[in-house]
XYZ file of C-alpha atoms in Angstrom:
139
model
C 11.717 47.825 -10.328
C 11.899 51.175 -12.079
C 11.807 53.055 -8.758
C 13.134 50.351 -6.425
C 16.630 50.218 -7.904
C 17.451 53.940 -7.683
C 15.986 54.292 -4.182
C 17.849 51.216 -2.983
C 21.100 52.467 -4.506
C 20.665 55.936 -2.970
C 19.867 54.399 0.427
C 22.777 51.945 0.353
C 25.298 54.564 -0.694
C 23.701 56.997 1.762
C 24.323 54.632 4.675
C 27.964 54.189 3.676
C 28.411 57.963 3.318
C 26.673 58.609 6.639
C 29.062 56.308 8.480
C 32.073 57.807 6.696
C 30.907 61.306 7.678
C 30.197 60.134 11.237
C 33.571 58.414 11.585
C 35.416 61.578 10.618
C 33.076 63.916 12.558
C 32.094 65.837 9.417
C 28.523 66.566 10.512
C 28.346 70.200 11.641
C 27.483 70.571 15.320
C 24.271 72.468 14.547
C 23.090 69.671 12.215
C 23.845 66.857 14.652
C 21.080 65.173 16.591
C 20.272 66.172 20.175
C 22.854 65.142 22.806
C 25.352 64.324 20.053
C 28.228 64.304 22.570
C 26.466 62.217 25.229
C 28.428 58.911 25.381
C 25.230 56.862 25.719
C 23.676 58.530 22.663
C 26.924 58.143 20.727
C 26.987 54.419 21.611
C 23.329 54.100 20.617
C 24.081 55.700 17.250
C 27.119 53.474 16.642
C 25.048 50.408 17.498
C 23.373 50.923 14.105
C 26.647 50.539 12.186
C 26.489 46.731 11.717
C 22.819 46.869 10.727
C 23.282 49.746 8.296
C 26.329 48.176 6.654
C 24.468 44.860 6.316
C 21.629 46.798 4.661
C 24.064 48.364 2.204
C 25.826 45.097 1.437
C 22.598 43.151 0.888
C 21.112 45.992 -1.164
C 24.148 46.361 -3.410
C 24.365 42.580 -3.831
C 20.690 42.465 -4.812
C 21.235 45.152 -7.453
C 24.236 43.257 -8.821
C 22.309 39.975 -8.904
C 19.344 41.682 -10.582
C 21.645 43.057 -13.265
C 23.082 39.562 -13.799
C 19.517 38.171 -13.934
C 20.057 35.855 -10.978
C 16.885 34.901 -9.064
C 18.672 35.287 -5.728
C 18.400 39.051 -6.173
C 14.937 38.851 -4.601
C 16.260 37.265 -1.401
C 18.976 39.891 -1.029
C 16.528 42.715 -1.840
C 13.992 41.440 0.683
C 16.686 41.240 3.376
C 17.820 44.775 2.564
C 14.297 46.227 2.525
C 13.211 44.554 5.768
C 16.402 45.584 7.574
C 16.058 49.128 6.230
C 12.549 49.317 7.684
C 13.862 48.002 11.026
C 16.676 50.549 11.099
C 14.255 53.424 10.571
C 11.740 52.005 13.045
C 14.335 51.642 15.799
C 15.514 55.224 15.367
C 11.977 56.655 15.271
C 10.974 54.601 18.321
C 14.015 55.849 20.243
C 13.382 59.502 19.428
C 9.656 59.101 20.174
C 10.315 57.511 23.585
C 12.660 60.401 24.373
C 10.051 62.933 23.251
C 12.601 64.370 20.854
C 11.379 65.621 17.491
C 13.888 66.911 14.975
C 12.253 67.190 11.542
C 15.492 66.462 9.675
C 16.418 63.286 11.563
C 12.786 62.130 11.655
C 12.470 62.683 7.886
C 15.468 60.491 7.118
C 14.271 57.729 9.407
C 10.651 57.882 8.255
C 11.972 57.496 4.708
C 13.837 54.380 5.871
C 10.557 52.996 7.214
C 8.210 53.965 4.402
C 10.148 53.277 1.213
C 10.674 49.555 1.931
C 6.976 49.077 2.678
C 6.126 50.475 -0.748
C 8.390 48.047 -2.567
C 8.489 44.708 -0.728
C 5.470 43.389 -2.653
C 6.869 44.643 -5.967
C 10.199 42.943 -5.333
C 8.542 39.668 -4.370
C 6.349 39.552 -7.493
C 8.850 40.912 -10.056
C 10.061 38.324 -12.569
C 11.983 40.572 -14.932
C 15.453 39.539 -13.840
C 15.518 35.765 -13.826
C 17.144 33.238 -16.082
C 15.180 30.158 -17.028
C 18.402 28.188 -17.144
C 19.600 29.288 -13.704
C 21.928 26.790 -12.094
C 21.426 26.402 -8.356
C 25.149 26.281 -7.671
C 25.871 29.698 -9.175
C 25.080 33.177 -7.897
């Protein structure tokens, strides 16, 4: 968990910041992805908003539950990690099918695919944040 927690926190906050920056058009034109003003591409990008926010919510909840030593942290972390992988995979697949390679955007999305794969097993086998006297009715 030594590396999982900071990476998850950075990713979750990163998603929230990305959508804030996107909402207010703060990404410089030269740093934006190809066809940034194409309405179809804009809609495709915005279609990730619910997924990315769900990733952030589940990730932040898992970190909170881990801190409180609640066993449900694993469920929330697994949801966050799997959805993070899916978010990266969908973006990489889209850019690959278009034949569009931008090292910056690919790097971010490859990170979203690779980091969860490194930690899913660790999260599922970690027992450091559980209470023996956990009550099923409480988070």
